Short mmCIF file of C-alpha atoms and ligand atoms in Angstrom, two decimals:
data_model
loop_
_atom_site.label_atom_id
_atom_site.label_comp_id
_atom_site.label_asym_id
_atom_site.label_seq_id
_atom_site.Cartn_x
_atom_site.Cartn_y
_atom_site.Cartn_z
CA UNK A 1 5.67 -0.40 4.05
CA UNK A 2 8.75 -0.57 1.93
CA UNK A 3 11.68 1.48 3.17
CA UNK A 4 12.92 -0.47 6.14
CA UNK A 5 12.35 -4.09 5.31
CA UNK A 6 12.68 -4.34 1.60
CA UNK A 7 15.38 -6.71 0.53
CA UNK A 8 16.86 -7.07 3.98
CA UNK A 9 15.34 -10.40 4.93
CA UNK A 10 17.16 -12.61 2.46
CA UNK A 11 18.57 -12.00 -0.95
CA UNK A 12 16.96 -14.83 -2.86
CA UNK A 13 13.72 -14.65 -4.72
CA UNK A 14 11.09 -17.17 -3.61
CA UNK A 15 8.64 -18.51 -6.16
CA UNK A 16 5.36 -19.80 -4.79
CA UNK A 17 3.50 -22.98 -5.70
CA UNK A 18 -0.19 -22.87 -6.61
CA UNK A 19 -1.04 -24.06 -3.08
CA UNK A 20 1.11 -21.36 -1.50
CA UNK A 21 -0.52 -18.72 -3.68
CA UNK A 22 -3.93 -19.86 -2.40
CA UNK A 23 -2.69 -19.42 1.19
CA UNK A 24 -1.47 -15.95 0.24
CA UNK A 25 -4.88 -15.21 -1.26
CA UNK A 26 -6.43 -16.06 2.12
CA UNK A 27 -4.04 -13.74 3.95
CA UNK A 28 -4.73 -10.97 1.45
CA UNK A 29 -8.48 -11.51 1.68
CA UNK A 30 -8.26 -10.86 5.41
CA UNK A 31 -6.17 -7.73 4.77
CA UNK A 32 -8.80 -6.58 2.28
CA UNK A 33 -11.68 -7.21 4.68
CA UNK A 34 -9.82 -5.41 7.47
CA UNK A 35 -9.38 -2.35 5.25
CA UNK A 36 -13.06 -2.54 4.31
CA UNK A 37 -13.95 -2.62 8.00
CA UNK A 38 -11.74 0.43 8.61
CA UNK A 39 -13.68 2.14 5.79
CA UNK A 40 -16.94 1.64 7.68
CA UNK A 41 -15.50 3.28 10.83
CA UNK A 42 -13.60 6.21 9.34
CA UNK A 43 -15.32 9.58 9.93
CA UNK A 44 -14.50 12.99 11.41
CA UNK A 45 -13.77 12.78 15.13
CA UNK A 46 -12.48 9.20 15.03
CA UNK A 47 -8.80 8.76 15.89
CA UNK A 48 -6.16 6.67 14.17
CA UNK A 49 -5.66 4.78 17.43
CA UNK A 50 -9.34 3.79 17.49
CA UNK A 51 -9.12 2.48 13.93
CA UNK A 52 -5.95 0.62 14.80
CA UNK A 53 -7.47 -1.08 17.84
CA UNK A 54 -10.55 -2.10 15.87
CA UNK A 55 -8.38 -3.49 13.05
CA UNK A 56 -6.17 -5.43 15.45
CA UNK A 57 -9.19 -7.07 17.08
CA UNK A 58 -10.64 -7.89 13.67
CA UNK A 59 -7.37 -9.50 12.53
CA UNK A 60 -6.95 -11.53 15.74
CA UNK A 61 -10.62 -12.62 15.63
CA UNK A 62 -9.76 -14.16 12.25
CA UNK A 63 -6.89 -16.19 13.76
CA UNK A 64 -4.22 -14.05 12.17
CA UNK A 65 -1.47 -11.79 13.45
CA UNK A 66 -1.11 -8.09 12.56
CA UNK A 67 2.19 -8.09 10.65
CA UNK A 68 3.22 -4.51 11.33
CA UNK A 69 2.86 -4.66 15.12
CA UNK A 70 6.34 -4.97 16.58
CA UNK A 71 8.00 -4.81 13.14
CA UNK A 72 11.45 -3.31 12.79
CA UNK A 73 14.31 -2.90 15.20
CA UNK A 74 13.77 -4.09 18.80
CA UNK A 75 14.81 -0.58 19.88
CA UNK A 76 11.94 1.06 18.04
CA UNK A 77 9.34 -1.52 16.97
CA UNK A 78 6.33 -0.25 15.03
CA UNK A 79 3.59 0.21 17.66
CA UNK A 80 0.50 -0.17 15.48
CA UNK A 81 -1.32 -2.87 13.53
CA UNK A 82 -2.02 -0.40 10.73
CA UNK A 83 0.07 2.36 9.22
CA UNK A 84 -2.16 5.43 9.10
CA UNK A 85 -0.63 8.20 7.02
CA UNK A 86 -2.70 11.33 6.58
CA UNK A 87 -2.23 14.38 4.32
CA UNK A 88 1.51 15.12 3.96
CA UNK A 89 2.47 11.79 5.53
CA UNK A 90 3.51 9.43 2.75
CA UNK A 91 3.64 6.10 4.62
CA UNK A 92 4.53 4.50 7.98
CA UNK A 93 2.34 6.86 10.02
CA UNK A 94 1.88 5.67 13.61
CA UNK A 95 -1.79 5.44 14.68
CA UNK A 96 -2.29 8.42 17.00
CA UNK A 97 -4.87 10.17 19.15
CA UNK A 98 -5.35 12.86 16.51
CA UNK A 99 -8.98 13.05 15.34
CA UNK A 100 -9.72 12.91 11.62
CA UNK A 101 -11.06 16.09 10.05
CA UNK A 102 -13.38 16.34 7.06
CA UNK A 103 -10.63 17.60 4.72
CA UNK A 104 -8.19 14.77 5.49
CA UNK A 105 -6.91 12.02 3.28
CA UNK A 106 -5.45 8.96 4.96
CA UNK A 107 -3.49 6.04 3.57
CA UNK A 108 -4.31 2.97 5.60
CA UNK A 109 -1.80 0.17 5.11
CA UNK A 110 -2.50 -3.28 6.52
CA UNK A 111 -0.44 -6.45 6.75
CA UNK A 112 -1.33 -9.78 8.32
CA UNK A 113 0.33 -13.14 8.78
CA UNK A 114 -2.04 -16.07 8.35
CA UNK A 115 -0.95 -19.72 8.18
CA UNK A 116 2.67 -18.74 7.60
CA UNK A 117 2.09 -16.28 4.77
CA UNK A 118 1.78 -12.53 4.62
CA UNK A 119 -0.80 -10.33 2.97
CA UNK A 120 -0.17 -6.63 2.33
CA UNK A 121 -2.41 -3.94 0.83
CA UNK A 122 -3.14 -0.25 1.28
CA UNK A 123 -5.74 2.33 0.30
CA UNK A 124 -5.87 6.11 0.62
CA UNK A 125 -9.29 7.23 1.85
CA UNK A 126 -10.69 10.74 1.33
CA UNK A 127 -13.01 12.33 3.87
CA UNK A 128 -16.03 14.18 2.54
CA UNK A 129 -14.57 17.69 2.13
CA UNK A 130 -11.27 16.86 0.43
CA UNK A 131 -10.52 19.39 -2.33
CA UNK A 132 -10.64 18.48 -6.02
CA UNK A 133 -6.89 18.81 -6.63
CA UNK A 134 -6.23 16.23 -3.92
CA UNK A 135 -8.96 13.96 -5.30
CA UNK A 136 -7.18 14.10 -8.64
CA UNK A 137 -3.93 13.02 -6.93
CA UNK A 138 -5.79 10.04 -5.44
CA UNK A 139 -7.36 9.08 -8.78
CA UNK A 140 -4.06 9.25 -10.62
CA UNK A 141 -2.20 7.30 -7.92
CA UNK A 142 -4.97 4.68 -7.89
CA UNK A 143 -4.81 4.47 -11.68
CA UNK A 144 -1.04 4.10 -11.59
CA UNK A 145 -1.33 1.03 -9.36
CA UNK A 146 -3.28 -0.70 -12.13
CA UNK A 147 -0.85 0.54 -14.80
CA UNK A 148 1.84 -1.24 -12.78
CA UNK A 149 -0.23 -4.38 -12.29
CA UNK A 150 -0.80 -4.63 -16.07
CA UNK A 151 2.94 -5.14 -16.43
CA UNK A 152 3.23 -7.83 -13.75
CA UNK A 153 3.20 -10.75 -16.18
CA UNK A 154 5.57 -13.63 -16.83
CA UNK A 155 8.53 -12.66 -19.01
CA UNK A 156 8.42 -8.92 -18.32
CA UNK A 157 10.81 -7.18 -15.95
CA UNK A 158 10.45 -5.21 -12.74
CA UNK A 159 11.47 -2.10 -14.69
CA UNK A 160 8.35 -2.44 -16.85
CA UNK A 161 6.19 -2.02 -13.74
CA UNK A 162 8.37 0.82 -12.45
CA UNK A 163 8.33 2.65 -15.75
CA UNK A 164 4.55 2.34 -16.20
CA UNK A 165 3.92 3.95 -12.80
CA UNK A 166 6.54 6.67 -13.17
CA UNK A 167 5.55 7.59 -16.70
CA UNK A 168 1.87 7.92 -15.80
CA UNK A 169 2.39 9.92 -12.59
CA UNK A 170 5.46 11.97 -13.37
CA UNK A 171 5.45 12.60 -17.13
CA UNK A 172 1.71 12.59 -17.76
CA UNK A 173 0.50 14.16 -14.49
CA UNK A 174 3.56 16.06 -13.16
CA UNK A 175 3.43 14.55 -9.69
CA UNK A 176 6.43 13.60 -7.54
CA UNK A 177 7.25 9.89 -7.49
CA UNK A 178 8.87 8.95 -4.17
CA UNK A 179 12.32 7.38 -4.64
CA UNK A 180 13.20 6.42 -1.06
CA UNK A 181 10.50 3.78 -0.64
CA UNK A 182 9.60 0.89 -2.90
CA UNK A 183 7.30 -2.10 -3.38
CA UNK A 184 8.63 -5.58 -2.64
CA UNK A 185 8.32 -9.32 -2.90
CA UNK A 186 6.02 -10.83 -0.26
CA UNK A 187 5.49 -14.39 0.98
CA UNK A 188 6.71 -16.13 4.14
CA UNK A 189 8.29 -12.77 4.97
CA UNK A 190 6.60 -9.39 4.78
CA UNK A 191 9.43 -8.03 2.66
CA UNK A 192 11.25 -10.27 0.19
CA UNK A 193 13.23 -9.74 -2.96
CA UNK A 194 12.87 -8.20 -5.44
CA UNK A 195 12.44 -4.51 -4.72
CA UNK A 196 9.73 -3.00 -6.91
CA UNK A 197 10.47 0.71 -7.35
CA UNK A 198 7.85 3.11 -8.69
CA UNK A 199 10.43 4.61 -11.03
CA UNK A 200 12.73 2.96 -13.52
CA UNK A 201 13.44 1.91 -17.06
CA UNK A 202 11.48 -0.37 -19.31
CA UNK A 203 13.14 -3.73 -19.95
CA UNK A 204 15.50 -3.39 -16.96
CA UNK A 205 15.66 -5.15 -13.60
CA UNK A 206 14.85 -8.71 -12.56
CA UNK A 207 12.74 -10.86 -14.87
CA UNK A 208 9.22 -11.55 -13.61
CA UNK A 209 8.36 -15.24 -13.54
CA UNK A 210 5.23 -17.18 -12.74
CA UNK A 211 4.95 -17.80 -8.98
CA UNK A 212 6.57 -14.54 -7.94
CA UNK A 213 4.34 -12.55 -5.58
CA UNK A 214 5.00 -8.83 -5.26
CA UNK A 215 3.42 -5.91 -3.46
CA UNK A 216 3.07 -3.03 -5.91
CA UNK A 217 2.61 0.24 -4.05
CA UNK A 218 2.91 3.62 -5.76
CA UNK A 219 3.62 6.47 -3.31
CA UNK A 220 2.90 9.68 -5.21
CA UNK A 221 3.28 13.28 -4.04
CA UNK A 222 1.31 16.30 -5.19
CA UNK A 223 4.53 18.34 -5.12
CA UNK A 224 8.19 17.38 -4.91
CA UNK A 225 9.34 13.77 -4.77
CA UNK A 226 11.59 14.32 -1.73
CA UNK A 227 10.59 13.01 1.67
CA UNK A 228 12.00 13.00 5.18
CA UNK A 229 11.60 10.82 8.24
CA UNK A 230 10.14 12.13 11.47
CA UNK A 231 12.13 11.92 14.73
CA UNK A 232 9.83 9.03 15.74
CA UNK A 233 11.90 6.87 13.41
CA UNK A 234 8.90 5.85 11.28
CA UNK A 235 6.67 8.57 9.87
CA UNK A 236 7.64 9.66 6.36
CA UNK A 237 6.56 13.19 5.33
CA UNK A 238 6.74 15.01 2.01
CA UNK A 239 9.50 17.61 2.16
CA UNK A 240 7.19 20.39 0.92
CA UNK A 241 4.34 19.26 3.21
CA UNK A 242 2.00 18.83 0.24
CA UNK A 243 -0.30 15.77 0.23
CA UNK A 244 0.79 12.28 -0.78
CA UNK A 245 -1.22 9.22 -1.88
CA UNK A 246 -0.53 5.50 -1.60
CA UNK A 247 -2.33 2.43 -2.96
CA UNK A 248 -1.12 -1.15 -2.77
CA UNK A 249 -2.03 -4.62 -3.96
CA UNK A 250 -0.25 -7.94 -3.55
CA UNK A 251 -0.19 -9.67 -6.93
CA UNK A 252 1.02 -13.02 -8.22
CA UNK A 253 2.87 -12.93 -11.53
CA UNK A 254 1.27 -15.18 -14.14
CA UNK A 255 1.40 -15.80 -17.84
CA UNK A 256 -0.79 -13.31 -19.71
CA UNK A 257 -2.33 -11.50 -16.74
CA UNK A 258 -1.41 -10.79 -13.12
CA UNK A 259 -3.45 -12.44 -10.40
CA UNK A 260 -4.41 -9.75 -7.86
CA UNK A 261 -4.50 -11.49 -4.46
CA UNK A 262 -5.81 -8.55 -2.44
CA UNK A 263 -9.01 -6.76 -3.38
CA UNK A 264 -10.33 -3.25 -2.84
CA UNK A 265 -13.96 -4.34 -3.28
CA UNK A 266 -14.75 -4.26 0.45
CA UNK A 267 -13.25 -0.78 0.70
CA UNK A 268 -15.15 0.57 -2.31
CA UNK A 269 -18.39 -0.84 -0.83
CA UNK A 270 -17.63 0.75 2.53
CA UNK A 271 -16.97 4.12 0.90
CA UNK A 272 -20.25 3.94 -1.02
CA UNK A 273 -22.14 3.38 2.24
CA UNK A 274 -20.22 5.90 4.36
CA UNK A 275 -21.39 9.52 3.92
CA UNK A 276 -18.25 10.77 5.67
CA UNK A 277 -16.05 9.58 2.79
CA UNK A 278 -15.64 10.76 -0.80
CA UNK A 279 -15.61 8.23 -3.64
CA UNK A 280 -12.48 7.84 -5.68
CA UNK A 281 -13.66 6.96 -9.16
CA UNK A 282 -10.59 5.59 -10.93
CA UNK A 283 -9.63 7.37 -14.12
CA UNK A 284 -8.21 5.43 -17.02
MG1 MG B 301 4.04 -3.26 1.13
MG1 MG B 302 1.54 -2.31 2.77
#
């Protein structure tokens, strides 16, 4: 999630203490486990709504609150606990009764609030018969997340993250980098300052300082970068209806090396043990 909330819940940047970062690690661990659990359930014939209900129960069983449920304007609150965005849907897909097919990809985005802090992470899964060109999009997008994370160190700037992602996806791989949605600070609110775009210039933007926690989330299209919003007020599609991929980690800025608070290890394990899914081996 990035479009609607980013930067709107307070202009100041909040730096977290070591203790607060540990609370955020707990929230992100639950997000990570929830996504891993989703990875054990995802197969052809299952619906997004079923995954969403299972995830919501899992989150509540762990004494946390699904952060996306009810998010947004009171006139059109987000109805799900997960965003499930398949194929040409970039992000903010509403869990639906549509059954997954064996050629689908699906970004599953999860946020929780636990002990006053938010965790936020996402992963694009591939079902078993996804074509090779789409798998390459997933690998590159996944790789770009880590290119961005490499830059999330004390003394660098937001633009260093943005540039690393854009350069890798757009210049090196000729994919479309979405402009309308961005990563964000995260903490006691789901969306805090600063915005973390997936496009930008090296050495520009806010300085990254120890204690800043940001959600880095490349949203990368196979075709054009342009997107549009569905009449439901949430779902974001690619304009050319080609596939889009999305991976996200919440990371704490540190001296020397970023501290990744969420983890994809539970997801990667789930994929390994689920014959209905295809492995995404990250490419360097
Ligand atoms: Mg996010
Ligand atoms: Mg997210």
